[in-house]
PDB file of C-alpha atoms in Angstrom:
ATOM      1  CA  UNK A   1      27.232  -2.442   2.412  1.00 50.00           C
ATOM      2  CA  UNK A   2      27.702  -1.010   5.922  1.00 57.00           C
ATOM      3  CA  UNK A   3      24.921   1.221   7.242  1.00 58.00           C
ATOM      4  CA  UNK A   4      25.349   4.980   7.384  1.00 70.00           C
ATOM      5  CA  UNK A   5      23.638   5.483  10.843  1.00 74.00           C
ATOM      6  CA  UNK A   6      21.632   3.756  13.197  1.00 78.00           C
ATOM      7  CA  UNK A   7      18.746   4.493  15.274  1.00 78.00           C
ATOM      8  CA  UNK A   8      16.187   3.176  17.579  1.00 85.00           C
ATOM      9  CA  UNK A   9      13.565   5.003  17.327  1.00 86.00           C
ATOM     10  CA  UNK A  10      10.998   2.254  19.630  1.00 87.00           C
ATOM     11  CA  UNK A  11      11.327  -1.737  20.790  1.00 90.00           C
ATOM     12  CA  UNK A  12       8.946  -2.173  18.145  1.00 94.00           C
ATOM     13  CA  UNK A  13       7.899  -0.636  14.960  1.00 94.00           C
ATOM     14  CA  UNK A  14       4.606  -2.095  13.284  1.00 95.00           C
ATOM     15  CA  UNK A  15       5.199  -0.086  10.227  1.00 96.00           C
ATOM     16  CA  UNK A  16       6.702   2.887   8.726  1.00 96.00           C
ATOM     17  CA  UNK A  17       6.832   5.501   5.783  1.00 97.00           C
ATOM     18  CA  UNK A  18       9.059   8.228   4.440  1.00 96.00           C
ATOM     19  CA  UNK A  19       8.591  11.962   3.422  1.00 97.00           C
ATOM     20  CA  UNK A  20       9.256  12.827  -0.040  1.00 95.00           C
ATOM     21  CA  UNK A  21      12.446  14.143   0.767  1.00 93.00           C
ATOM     22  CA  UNK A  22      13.529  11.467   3.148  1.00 92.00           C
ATOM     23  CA  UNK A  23      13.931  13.846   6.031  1.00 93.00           C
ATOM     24  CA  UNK A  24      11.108  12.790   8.205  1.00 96.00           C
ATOM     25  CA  UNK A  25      10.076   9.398   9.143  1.00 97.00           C
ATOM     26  CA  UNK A  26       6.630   8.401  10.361  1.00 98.00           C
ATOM     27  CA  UNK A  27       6.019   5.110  12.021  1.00 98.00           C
ATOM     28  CA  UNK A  28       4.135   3.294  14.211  1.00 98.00           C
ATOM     29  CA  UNK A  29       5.937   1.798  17.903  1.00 97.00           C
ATOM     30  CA  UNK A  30       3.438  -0.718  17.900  1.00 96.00           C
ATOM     31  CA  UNK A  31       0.418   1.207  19.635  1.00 97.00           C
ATOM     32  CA  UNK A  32      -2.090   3.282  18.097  1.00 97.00           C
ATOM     33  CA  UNK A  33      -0.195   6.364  17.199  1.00 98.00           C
ATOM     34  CA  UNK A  34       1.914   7.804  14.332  1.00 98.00           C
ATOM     35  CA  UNK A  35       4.893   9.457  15.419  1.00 98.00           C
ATOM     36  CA  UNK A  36       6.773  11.898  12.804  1.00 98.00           C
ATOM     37  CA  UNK A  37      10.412  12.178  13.182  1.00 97.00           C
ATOM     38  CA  UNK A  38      12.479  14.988  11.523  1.00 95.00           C
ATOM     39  CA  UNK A  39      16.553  14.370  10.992  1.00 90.00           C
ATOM     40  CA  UNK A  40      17.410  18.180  12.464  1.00 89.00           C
ATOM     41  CA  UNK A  41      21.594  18.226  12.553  1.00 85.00           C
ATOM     42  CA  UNK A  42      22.752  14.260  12.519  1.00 82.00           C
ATOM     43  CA  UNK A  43      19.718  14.074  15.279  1.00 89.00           C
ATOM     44  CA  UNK A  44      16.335  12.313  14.973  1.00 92.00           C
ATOM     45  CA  UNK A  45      13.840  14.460  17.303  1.00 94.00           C
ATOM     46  CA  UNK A  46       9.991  13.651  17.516  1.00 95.00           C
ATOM     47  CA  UNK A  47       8.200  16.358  15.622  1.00 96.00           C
ATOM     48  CA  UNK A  48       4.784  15.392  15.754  1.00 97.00           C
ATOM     49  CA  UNK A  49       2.443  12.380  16.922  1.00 98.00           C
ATOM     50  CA  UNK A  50      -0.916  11.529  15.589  1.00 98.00           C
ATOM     51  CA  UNK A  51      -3.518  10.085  17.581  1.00 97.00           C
ATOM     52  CA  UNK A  52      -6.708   9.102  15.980  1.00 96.00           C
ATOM     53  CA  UNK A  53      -7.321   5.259  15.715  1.00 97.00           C
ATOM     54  CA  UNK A  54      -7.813   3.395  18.612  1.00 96.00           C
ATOM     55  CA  UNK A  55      -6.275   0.192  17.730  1.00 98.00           C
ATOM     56  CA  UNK A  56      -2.334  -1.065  16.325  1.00 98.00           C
ATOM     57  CA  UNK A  57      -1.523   1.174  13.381  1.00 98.00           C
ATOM     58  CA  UNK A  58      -0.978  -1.441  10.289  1.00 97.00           C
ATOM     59  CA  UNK A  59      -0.175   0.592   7.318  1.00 97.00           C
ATOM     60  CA  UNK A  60       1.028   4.023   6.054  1.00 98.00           C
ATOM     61  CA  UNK A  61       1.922   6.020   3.070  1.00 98.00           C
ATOM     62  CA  UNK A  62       3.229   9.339   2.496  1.00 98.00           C
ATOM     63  CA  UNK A  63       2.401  10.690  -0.696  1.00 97.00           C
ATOM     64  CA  UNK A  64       4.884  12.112  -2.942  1.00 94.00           C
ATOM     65  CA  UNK A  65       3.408  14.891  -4.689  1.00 94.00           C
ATOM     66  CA  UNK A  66       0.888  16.201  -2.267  1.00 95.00           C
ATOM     67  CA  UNK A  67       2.261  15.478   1.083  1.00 96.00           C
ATOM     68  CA  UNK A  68       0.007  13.497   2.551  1.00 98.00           C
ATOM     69  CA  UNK A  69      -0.415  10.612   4.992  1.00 98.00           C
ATOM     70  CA  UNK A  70      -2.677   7.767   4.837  1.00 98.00           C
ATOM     71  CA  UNK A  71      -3.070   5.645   7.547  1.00 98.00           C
ATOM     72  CA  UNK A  72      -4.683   2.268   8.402  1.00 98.00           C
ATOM     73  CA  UNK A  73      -5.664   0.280  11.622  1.00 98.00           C
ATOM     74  CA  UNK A  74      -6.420  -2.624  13.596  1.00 98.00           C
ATOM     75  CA  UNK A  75      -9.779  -0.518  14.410  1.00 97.00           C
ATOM     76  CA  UNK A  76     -10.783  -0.808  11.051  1.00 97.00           C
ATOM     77  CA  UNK A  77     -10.407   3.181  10.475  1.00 97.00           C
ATOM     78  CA  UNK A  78      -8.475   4.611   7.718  1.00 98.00           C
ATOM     79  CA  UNK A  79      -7.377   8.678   8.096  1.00 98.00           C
ATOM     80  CA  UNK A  80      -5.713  10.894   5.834  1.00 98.00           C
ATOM     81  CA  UNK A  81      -3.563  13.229   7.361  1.00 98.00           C
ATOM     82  CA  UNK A  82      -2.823  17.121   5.766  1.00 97.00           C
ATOM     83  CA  UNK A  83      -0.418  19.240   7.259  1.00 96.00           C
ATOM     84  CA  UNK A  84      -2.347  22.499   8.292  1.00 95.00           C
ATOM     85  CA  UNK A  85       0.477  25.006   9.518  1.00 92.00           C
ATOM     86  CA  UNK A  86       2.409  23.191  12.513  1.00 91.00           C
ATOM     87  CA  UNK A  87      -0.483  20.689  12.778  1.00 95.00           C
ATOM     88  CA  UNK A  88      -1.749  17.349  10.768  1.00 97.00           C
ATOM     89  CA  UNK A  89      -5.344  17.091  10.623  1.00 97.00           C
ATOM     90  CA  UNK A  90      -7.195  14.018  10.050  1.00 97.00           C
ATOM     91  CA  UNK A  91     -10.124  13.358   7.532  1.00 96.00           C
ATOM     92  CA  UNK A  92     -12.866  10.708   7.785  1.00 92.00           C
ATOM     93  CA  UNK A  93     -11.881   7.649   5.515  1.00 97.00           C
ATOM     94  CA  UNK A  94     -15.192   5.902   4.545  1.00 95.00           C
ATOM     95  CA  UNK A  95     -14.160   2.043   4.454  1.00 96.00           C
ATOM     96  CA  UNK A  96     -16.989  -0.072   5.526  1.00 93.00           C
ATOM     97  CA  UNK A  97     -14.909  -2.875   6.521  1.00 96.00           C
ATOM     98  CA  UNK A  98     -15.847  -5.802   9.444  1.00 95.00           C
ATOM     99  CA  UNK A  99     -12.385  -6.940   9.885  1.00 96.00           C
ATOM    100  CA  UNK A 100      -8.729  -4.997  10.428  1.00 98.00           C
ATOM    101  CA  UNK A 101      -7.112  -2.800   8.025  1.00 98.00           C
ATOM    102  CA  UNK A 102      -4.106  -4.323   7.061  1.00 97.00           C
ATOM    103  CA  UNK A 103      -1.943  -2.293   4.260  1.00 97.00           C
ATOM    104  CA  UNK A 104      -2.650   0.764   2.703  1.00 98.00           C
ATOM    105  CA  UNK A 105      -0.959   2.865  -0.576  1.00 98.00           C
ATOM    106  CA  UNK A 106      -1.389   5.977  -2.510  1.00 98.00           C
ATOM    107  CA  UNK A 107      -1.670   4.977  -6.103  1.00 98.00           C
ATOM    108  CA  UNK A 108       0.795   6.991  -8.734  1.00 97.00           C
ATOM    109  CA  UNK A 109      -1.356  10.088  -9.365  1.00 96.00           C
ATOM    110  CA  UNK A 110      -2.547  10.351  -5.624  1.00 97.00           C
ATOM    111  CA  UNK A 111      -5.983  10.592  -6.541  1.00 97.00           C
ATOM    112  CA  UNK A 112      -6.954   7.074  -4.726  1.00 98.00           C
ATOM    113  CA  UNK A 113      -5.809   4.925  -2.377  1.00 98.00           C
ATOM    114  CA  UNK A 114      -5.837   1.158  -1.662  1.00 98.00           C
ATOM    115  CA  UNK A 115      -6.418  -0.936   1.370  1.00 98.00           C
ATOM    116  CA  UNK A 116      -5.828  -4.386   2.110  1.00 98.00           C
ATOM    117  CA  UNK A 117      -7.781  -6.117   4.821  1.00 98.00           C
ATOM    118  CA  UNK A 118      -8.638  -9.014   7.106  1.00 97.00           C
ATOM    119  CA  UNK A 119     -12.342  -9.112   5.865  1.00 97.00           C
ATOM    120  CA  UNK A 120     -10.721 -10.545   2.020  1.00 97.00           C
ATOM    121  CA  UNK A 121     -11.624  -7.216   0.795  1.00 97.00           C
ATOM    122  CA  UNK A 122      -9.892  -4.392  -0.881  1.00 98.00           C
ATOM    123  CA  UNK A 123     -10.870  -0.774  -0.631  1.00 98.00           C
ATOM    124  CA  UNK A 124     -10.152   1.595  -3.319  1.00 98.00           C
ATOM    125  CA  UNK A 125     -10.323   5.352  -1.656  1.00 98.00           C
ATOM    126  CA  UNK A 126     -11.505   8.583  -3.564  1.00 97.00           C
ATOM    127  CA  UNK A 127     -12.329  12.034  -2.472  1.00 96.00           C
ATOM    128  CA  UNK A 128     -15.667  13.330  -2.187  1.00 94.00           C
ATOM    129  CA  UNK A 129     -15.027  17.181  -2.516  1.00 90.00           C
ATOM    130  CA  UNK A 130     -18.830  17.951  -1.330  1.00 90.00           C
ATOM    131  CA  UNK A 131     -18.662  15.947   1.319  1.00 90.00           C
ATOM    132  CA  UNK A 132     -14.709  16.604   2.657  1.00 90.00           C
ATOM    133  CA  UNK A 133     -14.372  13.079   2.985  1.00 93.00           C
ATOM    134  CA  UNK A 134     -13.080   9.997   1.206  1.00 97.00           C
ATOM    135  CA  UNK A 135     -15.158   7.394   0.348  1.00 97.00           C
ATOM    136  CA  UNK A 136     -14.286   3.509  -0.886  1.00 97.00           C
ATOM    137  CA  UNK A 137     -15.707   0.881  -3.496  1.00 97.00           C
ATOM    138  CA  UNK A 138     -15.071  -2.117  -2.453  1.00 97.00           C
ATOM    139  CA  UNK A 139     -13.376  -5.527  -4.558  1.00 97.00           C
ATOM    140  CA  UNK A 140     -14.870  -8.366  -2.911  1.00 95.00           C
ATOM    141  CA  UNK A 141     -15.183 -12.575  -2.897  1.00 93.00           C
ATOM    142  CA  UNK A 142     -11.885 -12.427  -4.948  1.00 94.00           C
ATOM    143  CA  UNK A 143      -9.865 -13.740  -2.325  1.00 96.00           C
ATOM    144  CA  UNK A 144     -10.177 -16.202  -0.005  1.00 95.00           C
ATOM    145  CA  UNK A 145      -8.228 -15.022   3.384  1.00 96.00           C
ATOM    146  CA  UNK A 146      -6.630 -12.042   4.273  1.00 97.00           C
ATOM    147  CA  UNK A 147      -5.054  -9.178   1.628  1.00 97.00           C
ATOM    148  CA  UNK A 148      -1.123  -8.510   2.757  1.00 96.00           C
ATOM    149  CA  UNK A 149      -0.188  -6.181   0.707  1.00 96.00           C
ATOM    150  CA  UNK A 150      -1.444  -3.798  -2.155  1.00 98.00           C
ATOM    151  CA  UNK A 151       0.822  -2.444  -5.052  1.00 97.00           C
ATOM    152  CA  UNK A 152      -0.501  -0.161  -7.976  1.00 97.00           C
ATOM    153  CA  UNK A 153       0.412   0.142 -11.313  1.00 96.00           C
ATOM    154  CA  UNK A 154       2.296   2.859 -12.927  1.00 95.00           C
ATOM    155  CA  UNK A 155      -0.668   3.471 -15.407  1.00 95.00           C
ATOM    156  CA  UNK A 156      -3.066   4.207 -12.197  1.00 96.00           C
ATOM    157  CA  UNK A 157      -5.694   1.643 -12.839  1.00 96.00           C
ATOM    158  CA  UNK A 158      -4.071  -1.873 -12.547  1.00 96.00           C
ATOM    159  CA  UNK A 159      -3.548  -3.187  -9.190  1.00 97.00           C
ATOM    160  CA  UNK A 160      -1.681  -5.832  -7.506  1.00 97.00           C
ATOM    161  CA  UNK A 161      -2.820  -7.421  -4.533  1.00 97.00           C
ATOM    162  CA  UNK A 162      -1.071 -10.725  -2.344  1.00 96.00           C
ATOM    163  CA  UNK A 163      -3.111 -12.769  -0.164  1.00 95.00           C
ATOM    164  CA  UNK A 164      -2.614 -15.155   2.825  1.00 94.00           C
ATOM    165  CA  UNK A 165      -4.408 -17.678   0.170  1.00 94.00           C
ATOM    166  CA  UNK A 166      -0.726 -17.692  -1.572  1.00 91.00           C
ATOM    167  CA  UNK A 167      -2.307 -16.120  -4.506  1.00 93.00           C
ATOM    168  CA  UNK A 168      -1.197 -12.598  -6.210  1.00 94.00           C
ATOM    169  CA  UNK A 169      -3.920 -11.137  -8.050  1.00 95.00           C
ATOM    170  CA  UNK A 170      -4.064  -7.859 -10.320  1.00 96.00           C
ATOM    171  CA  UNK A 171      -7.353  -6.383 -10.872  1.00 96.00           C
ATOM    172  CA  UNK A 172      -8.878  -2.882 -12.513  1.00 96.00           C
ATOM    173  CA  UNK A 173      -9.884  -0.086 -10.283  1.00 97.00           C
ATOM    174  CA  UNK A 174     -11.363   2.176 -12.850  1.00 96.00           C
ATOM    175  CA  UNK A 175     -13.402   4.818 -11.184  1.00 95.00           C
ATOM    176  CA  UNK A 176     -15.651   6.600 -13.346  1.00 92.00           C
ATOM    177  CA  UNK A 177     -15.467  10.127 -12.416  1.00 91.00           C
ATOM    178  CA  UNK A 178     -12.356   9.901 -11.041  1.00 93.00           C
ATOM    179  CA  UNK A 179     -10.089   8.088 -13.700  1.00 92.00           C
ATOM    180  CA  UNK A 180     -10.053   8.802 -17.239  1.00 84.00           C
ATOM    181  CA  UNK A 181     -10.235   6.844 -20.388  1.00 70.00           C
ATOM    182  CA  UNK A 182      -6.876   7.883 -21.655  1.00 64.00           C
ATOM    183  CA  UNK A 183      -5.246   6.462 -18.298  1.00 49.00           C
ATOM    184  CA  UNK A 184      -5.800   3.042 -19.513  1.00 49.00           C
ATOM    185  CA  UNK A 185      -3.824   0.940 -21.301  1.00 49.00           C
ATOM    186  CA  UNK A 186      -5.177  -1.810 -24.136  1.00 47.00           C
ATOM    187  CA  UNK A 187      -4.817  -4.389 -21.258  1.00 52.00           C
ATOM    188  CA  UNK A 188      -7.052  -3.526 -19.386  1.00 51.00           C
ATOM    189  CA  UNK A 189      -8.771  -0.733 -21.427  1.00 48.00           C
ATOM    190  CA  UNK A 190     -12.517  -3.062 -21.560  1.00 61.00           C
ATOM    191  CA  UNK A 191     -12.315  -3.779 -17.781  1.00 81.00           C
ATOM    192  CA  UNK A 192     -14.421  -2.813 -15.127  1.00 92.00           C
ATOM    193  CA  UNK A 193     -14.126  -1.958 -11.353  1.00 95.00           C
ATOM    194  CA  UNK A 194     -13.142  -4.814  -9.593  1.00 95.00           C
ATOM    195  CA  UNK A 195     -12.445  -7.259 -12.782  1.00 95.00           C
ATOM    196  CA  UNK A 196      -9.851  -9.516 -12.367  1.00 95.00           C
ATOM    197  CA  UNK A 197      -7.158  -9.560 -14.783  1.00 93.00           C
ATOM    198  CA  UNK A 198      -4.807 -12.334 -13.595  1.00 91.00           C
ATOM    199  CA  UNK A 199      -4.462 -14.815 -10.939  1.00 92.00           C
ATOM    200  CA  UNK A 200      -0.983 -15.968 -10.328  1.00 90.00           C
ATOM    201  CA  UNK A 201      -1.303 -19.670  -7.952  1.00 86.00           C
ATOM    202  CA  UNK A 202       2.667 -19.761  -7.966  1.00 81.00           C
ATOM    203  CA  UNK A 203       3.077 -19.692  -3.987  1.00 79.00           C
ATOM    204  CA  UNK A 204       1.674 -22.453  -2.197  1.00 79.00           C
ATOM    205  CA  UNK A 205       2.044 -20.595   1.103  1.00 85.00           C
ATOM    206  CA  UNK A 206       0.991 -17.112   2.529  1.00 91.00           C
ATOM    207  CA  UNK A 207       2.232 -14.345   0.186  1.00 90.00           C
ATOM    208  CA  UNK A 208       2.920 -10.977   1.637  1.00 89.00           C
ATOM    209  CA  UNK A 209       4.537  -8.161  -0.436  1.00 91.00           C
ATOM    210  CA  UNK A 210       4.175  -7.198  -4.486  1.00 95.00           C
ATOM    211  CA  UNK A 211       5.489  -4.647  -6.357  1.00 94.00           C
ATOM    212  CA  UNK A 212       5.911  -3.447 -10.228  1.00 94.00           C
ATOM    213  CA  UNK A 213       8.660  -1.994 -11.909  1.00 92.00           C
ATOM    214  CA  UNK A 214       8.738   1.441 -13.242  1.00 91.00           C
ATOM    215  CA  UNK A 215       7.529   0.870 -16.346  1.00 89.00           C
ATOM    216  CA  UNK A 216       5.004  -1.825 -15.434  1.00 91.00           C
ATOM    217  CA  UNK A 217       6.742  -5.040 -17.308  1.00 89.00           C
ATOM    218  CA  UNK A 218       6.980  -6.937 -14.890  1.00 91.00           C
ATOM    219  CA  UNK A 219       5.534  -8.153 -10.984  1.00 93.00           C
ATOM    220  CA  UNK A 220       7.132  -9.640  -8.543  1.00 92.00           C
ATOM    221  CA  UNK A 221       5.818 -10.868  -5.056  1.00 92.00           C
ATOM    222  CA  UNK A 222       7.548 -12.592  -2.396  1.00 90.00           C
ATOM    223  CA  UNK A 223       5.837 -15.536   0.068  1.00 87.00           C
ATOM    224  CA  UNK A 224       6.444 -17.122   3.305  1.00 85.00           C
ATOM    225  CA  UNK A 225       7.868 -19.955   1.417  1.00 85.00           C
ATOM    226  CA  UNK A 226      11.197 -17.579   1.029  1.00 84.00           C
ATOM    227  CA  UNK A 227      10.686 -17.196  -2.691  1.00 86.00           C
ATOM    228  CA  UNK A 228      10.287 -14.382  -4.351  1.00 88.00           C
ATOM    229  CA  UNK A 229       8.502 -14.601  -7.974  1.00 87.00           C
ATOM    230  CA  UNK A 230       8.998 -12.521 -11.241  1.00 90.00           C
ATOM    231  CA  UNK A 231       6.335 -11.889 -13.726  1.00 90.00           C
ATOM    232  CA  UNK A 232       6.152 -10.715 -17.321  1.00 88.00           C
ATOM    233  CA  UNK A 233       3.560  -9.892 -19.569  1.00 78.00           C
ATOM    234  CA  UNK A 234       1.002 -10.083 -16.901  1.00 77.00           C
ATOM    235  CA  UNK A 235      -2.072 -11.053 -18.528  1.00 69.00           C
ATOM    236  CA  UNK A 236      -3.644 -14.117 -19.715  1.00 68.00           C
ATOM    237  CA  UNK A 237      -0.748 -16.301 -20.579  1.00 69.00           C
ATOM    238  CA  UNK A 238       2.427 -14.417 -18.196  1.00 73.00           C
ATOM    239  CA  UNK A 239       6.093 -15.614 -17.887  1.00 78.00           C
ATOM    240  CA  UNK A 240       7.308 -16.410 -14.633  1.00 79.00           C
ATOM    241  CA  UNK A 241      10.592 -17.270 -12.998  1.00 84.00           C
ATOM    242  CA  UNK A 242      11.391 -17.844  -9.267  1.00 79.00           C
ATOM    243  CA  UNK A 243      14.691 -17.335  -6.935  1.00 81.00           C
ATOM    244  CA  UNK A 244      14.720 -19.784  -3.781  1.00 80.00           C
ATOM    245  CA  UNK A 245      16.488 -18.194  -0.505  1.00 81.00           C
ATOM    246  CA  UNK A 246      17.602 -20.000   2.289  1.00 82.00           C
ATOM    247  CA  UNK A 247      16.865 -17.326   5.151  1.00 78.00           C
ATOM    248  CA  UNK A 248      13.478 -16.603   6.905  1.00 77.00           C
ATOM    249  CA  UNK A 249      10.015 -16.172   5.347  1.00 81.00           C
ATOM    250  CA  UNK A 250      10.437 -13.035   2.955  1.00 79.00           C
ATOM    251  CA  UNK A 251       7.619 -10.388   3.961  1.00 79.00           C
ATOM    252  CA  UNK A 252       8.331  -7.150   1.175  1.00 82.00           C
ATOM    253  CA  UNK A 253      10.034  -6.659  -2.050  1.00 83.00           C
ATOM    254  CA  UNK A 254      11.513  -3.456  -3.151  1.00 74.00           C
ATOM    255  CA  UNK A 255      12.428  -1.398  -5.970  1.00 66.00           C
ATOM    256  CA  UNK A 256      16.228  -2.697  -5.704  1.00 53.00           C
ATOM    257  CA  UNK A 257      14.985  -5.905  -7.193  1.00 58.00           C
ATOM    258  CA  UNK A 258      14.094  -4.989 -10.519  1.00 58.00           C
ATOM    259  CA  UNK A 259      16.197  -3.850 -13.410  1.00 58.00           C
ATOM    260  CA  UNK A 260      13.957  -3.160 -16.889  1.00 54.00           C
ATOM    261  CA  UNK A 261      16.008  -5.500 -19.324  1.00 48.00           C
ATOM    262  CA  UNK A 262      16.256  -8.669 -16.701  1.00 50.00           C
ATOM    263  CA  UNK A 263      15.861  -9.989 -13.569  1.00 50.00           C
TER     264      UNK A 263
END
C-alpha cells in the first residue's frame, strides 16, 4: 500500500506517539525534548515543545481518554504532561530508578502507567492526589538485563513485559487502592503485585516489542532474531506458534497483526 503523505519531521526520531484523534504527533528528534506537531491544512507546523528531562527522550504515550502525555528518559526522569490552556505542564514522576528509562505506557483505564528500564526493573505509576504527584512500586530481580518494552492487558492488571534476556514475561500489577477486585480476571484473580504469571524462553536473542489483542487471547512479541511469536492461553501450560522473516531484526509489533479467530 502506497503512503498517503510524507514528512520529515527531524534526521532522527528516538520515539513517537499520537493524539487520540491522530491530529497531533509528539516525538522526540533524538535530544531531550518533546516536540508536538499539529496537521493544520495538509501542513505539519510545530505547536508546542517540552523541555524537562535532561537526557535522550526514550518513551512516550498519549493517553486516550484523558489526554495526557507520559514521558520517559535517558535521565532516569519520568513526567506527565497536562495541557493547561495553551500550555503542557509537567508533574513529578516518582521512579527511583539507577539506570535509564527505557519504554513507558498508559495502561487501559489510565489510572497507571508502566516503565521499562535499564536497571531490570519495571515501574508501575499511580497518582498520589495529596501529594500532586505520581508515585511507582517497583517489580524487581525478575529479569535479568534490560526491559524493552511494556504492554498491558485489556483487563488492567496483567502485564507484558520483553527483555534483552530474550524472555517475555507477564506479571500482576494489582494495586490495592488503586485497582479493584472486580478488575481481575480468575487468572490472575489470587496474584499479588509483582507475581509472575508466565515466562515465555521462546527467543534465544534480545526481544523488544509485545503486545495483546483486544480481547486478551493471545500475546505476541517479536525478537532480534526476526521472529515474531504468538501466544494463547497465556498461563501455565500456553500455545505458541512462530513466523520466521528474512529482513532485519524486528523491534515492535502492532495491532495489524492480530485477528481474534487466528493468526
Amino acid at each position: 500500500m502506497a503512503a498517503v503523505a510524507v514528512h520529515q519531521f527531524a534526521q532522527c526520531i528516538t520515539c513517537h506517539a499520537w493524539s487520540p484523534d491522530q491530529s497531533m504527533v509528539a516525538f522526540c528528534p533524538n535530544n531531550n525534548e518533546v516536540h508536538i506537531y499539529k496537521l493544520l491544512e495538509d501542513k505539519w507546523e510545530k505547536v508546542h515543545v517540552l523541555q524537562k528531562h535532561d537526557q535522550i527522550v526514550t518513551g512516550i504515550d498519549w493517553s486516550g481518554r484523558s489526554n495526557r502525555i507520559v514521558t520517559v528518559s535517558h535521565d532516569r526522569n519520568s513526567y506527565v504532561w497536562n495541557q493547561e490552556g495553551a500550555e503542557w505542564v509537567p508533574t513529578l514522576v516518582i521512579l527511583r530508578l539507577n539506570r535509564a528509562a527505557l519504554c513507558v505506557q498508559w495502561s487501559p483505564r489510565e489510572n497507571k502507567f508502566a516503565v521499562g528500564s535499564g536497571a531490570k526493573t519495571v515501574c508501575i505509576c499511580y497518582y498520589e492526589q495529596e501529594n500532586n504527584w505520581w508515585v511507582s512500586k517497583l517489580i524487581r530481580k525478575k529479569h535479568d538485563s534490560s526491559v524493552t518494552s511494556v504492554a498491558w492487558h485489556p483487563n488492567n492488571i496483567l502485564l507484558a513485559t520483553t527483555s534483552t534476556d530474550g524472555k517475555c514475561r507477564v506479571f500482576s500489577t494489582f494495586i490495592k487502592g488503586v485497582d479493584t477486585r472486580e478488575s481481575k480476571t480468575s487468572s490472575s484473580s489470587d496474584s499479588k503485585f509483582g507475581e509472575q504469571i508466565v515466562q515465555l524462553d521462546l527467543s534465544f536473542s534480545w526481544a523488544f516489542g509485545v503486545k495483546w489483542s483486544p480481547s486478551g487471547n493471545t500475546l505476541a512479541y517479536v525478537g532480534h532474531n526476526s521472529m515474531i511469536y504468538f501466544v494463547d492461553d497465556v498461563g501455565p501450560s500456553p500455545l505458541a506458534q512462530n513466523v520466521a522473516f528474512r529482513n532485519l531484526p524486528l523491534r515492535d509489533v502492532g495491532p495489524i497483526c492480530f485477528r481474534e479467530n487466528g493468526h
